[in-house]
């Protein structure tokens, strides 16, 4: 009798089938990495928006800014000057229209982020998280994701900043269901 060396064809086929089954069960986890990365990026932006809001608020308090709406005429609307520009204040917090300067982010087609400014006159809704018809809101969403205004669940991948009121601090939320 000859001494057997190596694997038989049947053993090789069995190993290939087992590796195929393992690959099919593990593949969905690897595909989900981009979704997890996008969610983590949006949650990181949430932290940045909250931090920028608090820094602007602290600077406004330290500078003795007036606690008025950003539509006030008497006294004049207060501002805070930062390294990245002038931030208009709304009840001692960043107004939605100048949040981008507080964050120092680039938005647009060649950037990582898109920004929508909603002032109650915009067409479309964001659902329950965008409340108030006259409250200004800023929505920031990643490049490559559908606009939250035009999209359904597929577009729920954004951070929304709703301006402060005379009775409350700004509301800042992240929605990552559609990332």
Coordinates of N, CA and C in Angstrom, one line a residue:
X1 N 0.8 -1.2 0.0 CA 0.0 0.0 0.0 C 0.9 1.3 0.0
X2 N 0.3 2.2 -0.7 CA 1.0 3.5 -0.7 C 0.6 4.4 0.5
X3 N 1.5 5.1 1.0 CA 1.3 6.0 2.1 C 0.6 7.2 1.6
X4 N -0.5 7.6 2.2 CA -1.3 8.8 1.7 C -0.6 10.1 2.1
X5 N -0.5 11.0 1.2 CA 0.0 12.3 1.5 C -1.0 13.4 1.1
X6 N -1.2 14.4 2.0 CA -2.1 15.5 1.7 C -3.6 15.1 2.0
X7 N -4.5 16.0 1.4 CA -5.9 15.8 1.6 C -6.5 15.1 0.4
X8 N -7.6 14.4 0.7 CA -8.4 13.9 -0.4 C -9.3 15.0 -1.0
X9 N -9.8 14.7 -2.1 CA -10.7 15.7 -2.8 C -12.0 16.0 -1.9
X10 N -12.5 14.9 -1.3 CA -13.7 15.1 -0.5 C -13.4 16.0 0.7
X11 N -12.3 15.7 1.4 CA -11.9 16.6 2.5 C -11.8 18.0 2.1
X12 N -11.2 18.3 1.0 CA -11.0 19.6 0.5 C -12.3 20.3 0.2
X13 N -13.3 19.6 -0.4 CA -14.6 20.2 -0.7 C -15.3 20.5 0.6
X14 N -15.2 19.6 1.6 CA -15.9 19.8 2.9 C -15.4 21.1 3.6
X15 N -14.1 21.3 3.5 CA -13.5 22.5 4.1 C -13.9 23.7 3.4
X16 N -14.0 23.7 2.1 CA -14.4 24.8 1.3 C -15.9 25.2 1.6
X17 N -16.7 24.2 1.7 CA -18.2 24.4 2.1 C -18.3 25.0 3.5
X18 N -17.5 24.5 4.4 CA -17.6 25.1 5.8 C -17.1 26.5 5.8
X19 N -16.0 26.8 5.1 CA -15.6 28.2 5.0 C -16.6 29.1 4.3
X20 N -17.3 28.6 3.3 CA -18.3 29.4 2.6 C -19.5 29.7 3.6
X21 N -19.9 28.7 4.4 CA -21.0 29.0 5.4 C -20.6 30.0 6.4
X22 N -19.3 29.9 6.9 CA -18.8 30.9 7.8 C -18.8 32.3 7.2
X23 N -18.4 32.4 5.9 CA -18.3 33.7 5.2 C -19.7 34.3 5.1
X24 N -20.7 33.5 4.7 CA -22.0 34.0 4.5 C -22.6 34.5 5.8
X25 N -22.4 33.8 6.9 CA -22.9 34.3 8.2 C -22.2 35.5 8.7
X26 N -20.9 35.7 8.4 CA -20.1 36.8 8.9 C -20.2 38.0 8.1
X27 N -20.6 37.9 6.8 CA -20.6 39.0 5.9 C -21.5 40.2 6.3
X28 N -22.7 39.9 6.8 CA -23.6 41.1 7.2 C -22.9 41.9 8.2
X29 N -22.2 41.4 9.1 CA -21.5 42.2 10.2 C -20.5 43.1 9.5
X30 N -19.8 42.6 8.5 CA -18.8 43.5 7.9 C -19.4 44.6 7.0
X31 N -20.5 44.3 6.4 CA -21.3 45.2 5.6 C -21.8 46.4 6.5
X32 N -22.2 46.1 7.7 CA -22.7 47.1 8.6 C -21.7 48.0 9.2
X33 N -20.4 47.9 8.9 CA -19.4 48.8 9.4 C -19.6 50.2 8.9
X34 N -20.0 50.4 7.7 CA -20.2 51.8 7.2 C -21.3 52.4 7.8
X35 N -22.4 51.7 8.1 CA -23.5 52.3 8.9 C -23.1 52.7 10.3
X36 N -22.4 51.8 10.9 CA -21.9 52.1 12.3 C -20.9 53.3 12.3
X37 N -20.1 53.4 11.2 CA -19.2 54.5 11.2 C -19.9 55.8 10.9
X38 N -21.0 55.8 10.1 CA -21.8 57.0 9.9 C -22.5 57.4 11.1
X39 N -23.1 56.5 11.9 CA -23.7 56.8 13.1 C -22.8 57.4 14.1
X40 N -21.6 56.8 14.2 CA -20.6 57.3 15.1 C -20.2 58.8 14.7
X41 N -20.1 59.0 13.4 CA -19.7 60.4 13.0 C -20.8 61.4 13.4
X42 N -22.1 61.0 13.1 CA -23.2 61.9 13.5 C -23.2 62.1 15.0
X43 N -23.0 61.1 15.8 CA -23.0 61.2 17.2 C -21.8 62.1 17.7
X44 N -20.7 62.0 17.0 CA -19.5 62.8 17.3 C -19.9 64.3 17.0
X45 N -20.6 64.5 15.9 CA -21.0 65.9 15.6 C -22.0 66.4 16.6
X46 N -22.8 65.5 17.1 CA -23.7 65.9 18.2 C -22.9 66.5 19.4
X47 N -21.9 65.8 19.8 CA -21.0 66.2 20.9 C -20.4 67.6 20.6
X48 N -20.0 67.7 19.3 CA -19.3 69.0 18.9 C -20.3 70.1 19.0
X49 N -21.6 69.9 18.5 CA -22.6 71.0 18.6 C -22.9 71.3 20.0
X50 N -23.0 70.3 20.9 CA -23.3 70.6 22.3 C -22.2 71.4 22.9
X51 N -20.9 71.0 22.6 CA -19.8 71.7 23.1 C -19.7 73.1 22.6
X52 N -19.9 73.3 21.4 CA -19.8 74.7 20.8 C -20.9 75.5 21.4
X53 N -22.1 75.0 21.6 CA -23.2 75.8 22.2 C -22.8 76.2 23.6
X54 N -22.2 75.3 24.4 CA -21.9 75.6 25.7 C -20.7 76.7 25.8
X55 N -19.8 76.5 24.9 CA -18.7 77.5 24.8 C -19.1 78.9 24.5
X56 N -20.0 79.0 23.5 CA -20.6 80.3 23.1 C -21.4 80.9 24.3
X57 N -22.2 80.0 24.9 CA -22.9 80.5 26.1 C -22.0 81.0 27.2
X58 N -21.0 80.3 27.5 CA -20.0 80.7 28.5 C -19.4 82.0 28.2
X59 N -19.0 82.1 26.9 CA -18.4 83.4 26.5 C -19.3 84.5 26.6
X60 N -20.6 84.3 26.2 CA -21.6 85.3 26.3 C -21.9 85.8 27.7
X61 N -21.9 84.8 28.7 CA -22.1 85.1 30.1 C -20.9 85.9 30.6
X62 N -19.7 85.5 30.2 CA -18.5 86.2 30.7 C -18.4 87.6 30.2
X63 N -18.9 87.8 29.0 CA -18.8 89.1 28.3 C -20.0 90.0 28.7
X64 N -20.9 89.5 29.5 CA -22.0 90.3 29.9 C -23.0 90.7 28.8
X65 N -23.2 89.7 27.9 CA -24.1 90.0 26.8 C -25.6 90.0 27.3
X66 N -26.4 90.8 26.5 CA -27.8 90.9 26.9 C -28.6 89.6 26.6
X67 N -29.5 89.2 27.4 CA -30.3 88.0 27.2 C -31.5 88.4 26.4
X68 N -31.4 88.5 25.1 CA -32.5 88.9 24.2 C -32.5 88.0 23.0
X69 N -33.6 88.0 22.3 CA -33.8 87.2 21.1 C -32.9 87.8 20.0
X70 N -32.6 87.0 19.0 CA -31.8 87.5 17.9 C -32.5 88.4 16.9
X71 N -33.8 88.7 17.2 CA -34.6 89.6 16.4 C -34.7 91.0 17.2
X72 N -34.1 91.1 18.3 CA -34.2 92.3 19.1 C -33.6 93.5 18.5
X73 N -34.2 94.7 18.7 CA -33.6 95.9 18.2 C -33.1 96.8 19.3
X74 N -33.8 96.7 20.5 CA -33.4 97.4 21.7 C -33.3 96.5 22.9
X75 N -32.2 96.1 23.4 CA -30.9 96.5 23.0 C -30.6 95.7 21.7
X76 N -29.5 96.1 21.1 CA -29.0 95.5 19.8 C -28.7 94.0 20.1
X77 N -28.8 93.2 19.0 CA -28.5 91.8 19.1 C -27.1 91.6 19.5
X78 N -26.8 90.9 20.6 CA -25.4 90.7 21.0 C -24.7 89.6 20.1
X79 N -23.4 89.7 20.1 CA -22.6 88.8 19.3 C -21.4 88.4 20.1
X80 N -20.9 87.3 19.8 CA -19.6 86.8 20.4 C -18.6 86.5 19.2
X81 N -17.4 87.1 19.4 CA -16.4 86.9 18.3 C -15.6 85.7 18.8
X82 N -15.4 84.7 17.8 CA -14.6 83.6 18.1 C -13.5 83.5 17.0
X83 N -12.6 82.6 17.1 CA -11.5 82.4 16.1 C -12.1 82.2 14.7
X84 N -13.3 81.6 14.7 CA -13.8 81.3 13.4 C -14.8 82.2 12.8
X85 N -15.1 83.3 13.5 CA -16.1 84.3 13.0 C -17.0 84.8 14.1
X86 N -17.9 85.6 13.7 CA -18.8 86.3 14.7 C -20.1 85.4 14.8
X87 N -20.5 85.1 16.0 CA -21.7 84.3 16.3 C -22.7 85.2 16.9
X88 N -23.9 85.3 16.2 CA -25.0 86.0 16.7 C -25.7 85.2 17.9
X89 N -26.0 85.9 18.9 CA -26.6 85.2 20.1 C -28.2 85.3 20.0
X90 N -28.8 84.3 20.5 CA -30.2 84.2 20.7 C -30.4 83.7 22.2
X91 N -30.8 84.6 23.1 CA -30.9 84.3 24.5 C -29.6 83.6 25.0
X92 N -28.5 84.3 24.7 CA -27.2 83.9 25.2 C -26.6 82.6 24.6
X93 N -27.3 82.0 23.7 CA -26.7 80.9 23.0 C -26.6 81.2 21.5
X94 N -25.9 80.4 20.8 CA -25.7 80.6 19.3 C -27.0 80.6 18.6
X95 N -27.2 81.5 17.7 CA -28.4 81.5 16.9 C -28.2 80.4 15.8
X96 N -29.3 79.8 15.3 CA -29.3 78.8 14.3 C -28.5 79.2 13.1
X97 N -28.7 80.5 12.7 CA -28.1 81.0 11.5 C -26.6 81.2 11.5
X98 N -26.0 81.3 12.7 CA -24.6 81.4 12.8 C -23.9 80.2 13.6
X99 N -24.6 79.1 13.7 CA -24.1 77.9 14.3 C -22.9 77.4 13.6
X100 N -22.9 77.5 12.3 CA -21.7 77.1 11.5 C -20.4 77.8 11.9
X101 N -20.5 79.1 12.2 CA -19.3 79.8 12.6 C -18.8 79.3 14.0
X102 N -19.8 78.9 14.9 CA -19.4 78.4 16.2 C -18.7 77.0 16.1
X103 N -19.2 76.3 15.1 CA -18.6 74.9 14.9 C -17.3 74.9 14.1
X104 N -17.1 75.9 13.2 CA -16.0 75.9 12.3 C -16.0 74.6 11.5
X105 N -17.1 74.4 10.8 CA -17.2 73.3 9.9 C -17.4 73.8 8.5
X106 N -17.0 73.1 7.5 CA -17.2 73.5 6.1 C -18.4 72.6 5.6
X107 N -19.3 73.3 5.0 CA -20.5 72.6 4.4 C -20.6 72.8 3.0
X108 N -21.3 71.9 2.3 CA -21.5 72.1 0.8 C -21.1 70.9 0.1
X109 N -21.1 71.0 -1.3 CA -20.8 69.8 -2.1 C -19.5 69.3 -2.0
X110 N -18.5 70.1 -1.7 CA -17.1 69.5 -1.6 C -16.7 69.3 -0.2
X111 N -17.6 69.3 0.8 CA -17.3 69.1 2.2 C -17.9 67.8 2.7
X112 N -17.7 67.5 3.9 CA -18.2 66.3 4.6 C -19.6 66.5 5.0
X113 N -20.1 67.7 5.2 CA -21.4 68.0 5.8 C -22.3 68.9 4.9
X114 N -23.6 68.7 5.0 CA -24.5 69.6 4.4 C -25.3 70.3 5.6
X115 N -25.8 71.5 5.4 CA -26.4 72.3 6.4 C -27.7 72.8 5.9
X116 N -28.8 72.7 6.6 CA -30.1 73.3 6.3 C -30.5 74.2 7.4
X117 N -30.9 75.4 7.0 CA -31.4 76.4 8.0 C -32.9 76.5 7.9
X118 N -33.6 76.1 8.9 CA -35.1 76.1 8.9 C -35.5 77.2 9.8
X119 N -36.4 78.1 9.2 CA -36.9 79.2 10.0 C -38.4 79.2 10.2
X120 N -39.0 78.1 10.0 CA -40.5 78.0 10.1 C -41.1 78.3 8.7
X121 N -40.4 78.7 7.7 CA -41.0 79.0 6.4 C -40.5 77.9 5.4
X122 N -39.6 77.0 5.8 CA -39.1 76.0 4.9 C -40.2 75.0 4.5
X123 N -40.1 74.5 3.3 CA -41.1 73.5 2.8 C -40.6 72.1 3.4
X124 N -41.5 71.4 3.9 CA -41.2 70.0 4.4 C -41.1 70.1 5.9
X125 N -41.0 68.9 6.5 CA -40.9 68.8 7.9 C -39.9 67.7 8.3
X126 N -39.4 67.8 9.5 CA -38.5 66.8 10.0 C -39.2 65.9 11.0
X127 N -40.5 66.0 11.2 CA -41.2 65.2 12.1 C -41.2 65.9 13.5
X128 N -41.5 65.1 14.5 CA -41.7 65.6 15.8 C -40.5 66.3 16.4
X129 N -39.3 66.0 16.0 CA -38.1 66.6 16.6 C -37.9 68.0 16.2
X130 N -38.6 68.5 15.1 CA -38.5 69.9 14.7 C -39.8 70.5 15.1
X131 N -39.8 71.0 16.3 CA -41.1 71.6 16.8 C -41.0 73.1 16.7
X132 N -42.2 73.7 16.7 CA -42.3 75.2 16.7 C -42.2 75.7 15.2
X133 N -43.2 76.5 14.9 CA -43.2 77.1 13.5 C -42.4 78.3 13.4
X134 N -42.1 79.0 14.5 CA -41.3 80.2 14.3 C -39.9 80.0 14.9
X135 N -39.6 78.9 15.5 CA -38.2 78.7 16.0 C -37.3 78.3 14.9
X136 N -36.1 78.9 14.9 CA -35.1 78.6 13.9 C -34.4 77.3 14.3
X137 N -34.1 76.5 13.3 CA -33.4 75.3 13.5 C -32.4 75.1 12.4
X138 N -31.3 74.5 12.8 CA -30.2 74.1 11.9 C -30.1 72.6 11.9
X139 N -30.1 72.0 10.7 CA -30.0 70.6 10.5 C -28.7 70.4 9.8
X140 N -27.8 69.5 10.3 CA -26.5 69.2 9.7 C -26.5 67.7 9.4
X141 N -26.3 67.3 8.2 CA -26.3 65.9 7.9 C -25.1 65.5 7.0
X142 N -24.6 64.3 7.0 CA -23.4 63.9 6.3 C -23.6 64.0 4.8
X143 N -22.5 64.2 4.1 CA -22.5 64.2 2.6 C -22.8 62.8 2.2
X144 N -23.6 62.6 1.2 CA -24.0 61.3 0.7 C -25.2 60.7 1.3
X145 N -25.8 61.4 2.2 CA -27.1 61.0 2.8 C -28.2 61.9 2.2
X146 N -29.4 61.3 2.0 CA -30.5 62.1 1.5 C -30.8 63.3 2.5
X147 N -31.3 64.3 1.9 CA -31.7 65.5 2.7 C -32.9 65.0 3.6
X148 N -32.8 65.4 4.9 CA -33.9 65.0 5.8 C -35.2 65.7 5.5
X149 N -35.2 66.7 4.7 CA -36.5 67.4 4.3 C -37.2 66.6 3.3
X150 N -36.4 66.1 2.3 CA -37.1 65.4 1.2 C -37.2 63.9 1.4
X151 N -36.5 63.3 2.4 CA -36.5 61.9 2.6 C -37.5 61.4 3.6
X152 N -37.6 60.1 3.6 CA -38.4 59.5 4.6 C -37.5 58.9 5.7
X153 N -37.6 57.7 6.1 CA -36.8 57.1 7.1 C -35.3 57.0 6.6
X154 N -35.1 56.9 5.3 CA -33.8 56.8 4.7 C -32.9 58.1 5.0
X155 N -33.6 59.2 5.3 CA -32.9 60.4 5.5 C -32.7 60.8 7.0
X156 N -33.1 59.9 7.9 CA -33.0 60.3 9.3 C -31.5 60.0 9.8
X157 N -30.6 60.8 9.3 CA -29.2 60.7 9.7 C -28.7 62.1 9.8
X158 N -29.0 62.8 10.9 CA -28.6 64.2 11.1 C -28.6 64.6 12.5
X159 N -28.1 65.8 12.7 CA -28.1 66.5 14.0 C -29.0 67.7 13.8
X160 N -29.9 68.0 14.7 CA -30.7 69.2 14.7 C -30.5 70.0 15.9
X161 N -30.3 71.3 15.6 CA -30.1 72.3 16.6 C -31.3 73.3 16.6
X162 N -32.1 73.3 17.7 CA -33.2 74.2 17.8 C -32.8 75.3 18.7
X163 N -33.0 76.6 18.3 CA -32.5 77.7 19.1 C -33.1 77.8 20.5
X164 N -32.4 78.4 21.3 CA -32.9 78.6 22.7 C -34.1 79.6 22.7
X165 N -34.9 79.4 23.7 CA -36.0 80.4 23.9 C -35.8 81.2 25.1
X166 N -36.7 82.0 25.5 CA -36.5 82.8 26.7 C -36.7 82.0 27.9
X167 N -37.2 80.8 27.8 CA -37.4 79.9 29.0 C -36.5 78.6 28.9
X168 N -35.8 78.3 27.8 CA -35.1 77.1 27.8 C -33.8 77.2 26.9
X169 N -32.9 76.3 27.2 CA -31.7 76.2 26.4 C -32.0 75.6 25.1
X170 N -31.1 75.7 24.1 CA -31.3 75.0 22.8 C -31.5 73.5 23.0
X171 N -32.3 73.0 22.1 CA -32.5 71.5 22.0 C -31.6 71.0 20.9
X172 N -30.7 70.1 21.2 CA -29.8 69.5 20.3 C -30.0 68.0 20.3
X173 N -30.3 67.4 19.1 CA -30.5 66.0 19.1 C -29.9 65.4 17.8
X174 N -29.6 64.1 17.9 CA -29.1 63.3 16.8 C -30.1 62.3 16.4
X175 N -30.3 62.1 15.1 CA -31.2 61.1 14.6 C -30.4 60.2 13.7
X176 N -30.3 58.9 14.0 CA -29.4 58.0 13.3 C -30.1 56.8 12.7
X177 N -31.4 56.8 12.7 CA -32.1 55.6 12.3 C -31.9 55.3 10.8
X178 N -31.6 56.3 10.0 CA -31.4 56.0 8.6 C -30.0 56.1 8.1
X179 N -29.0 56.1 9.0 CA -27.6 56.1 8.6 C -27.3 54.9 7.9

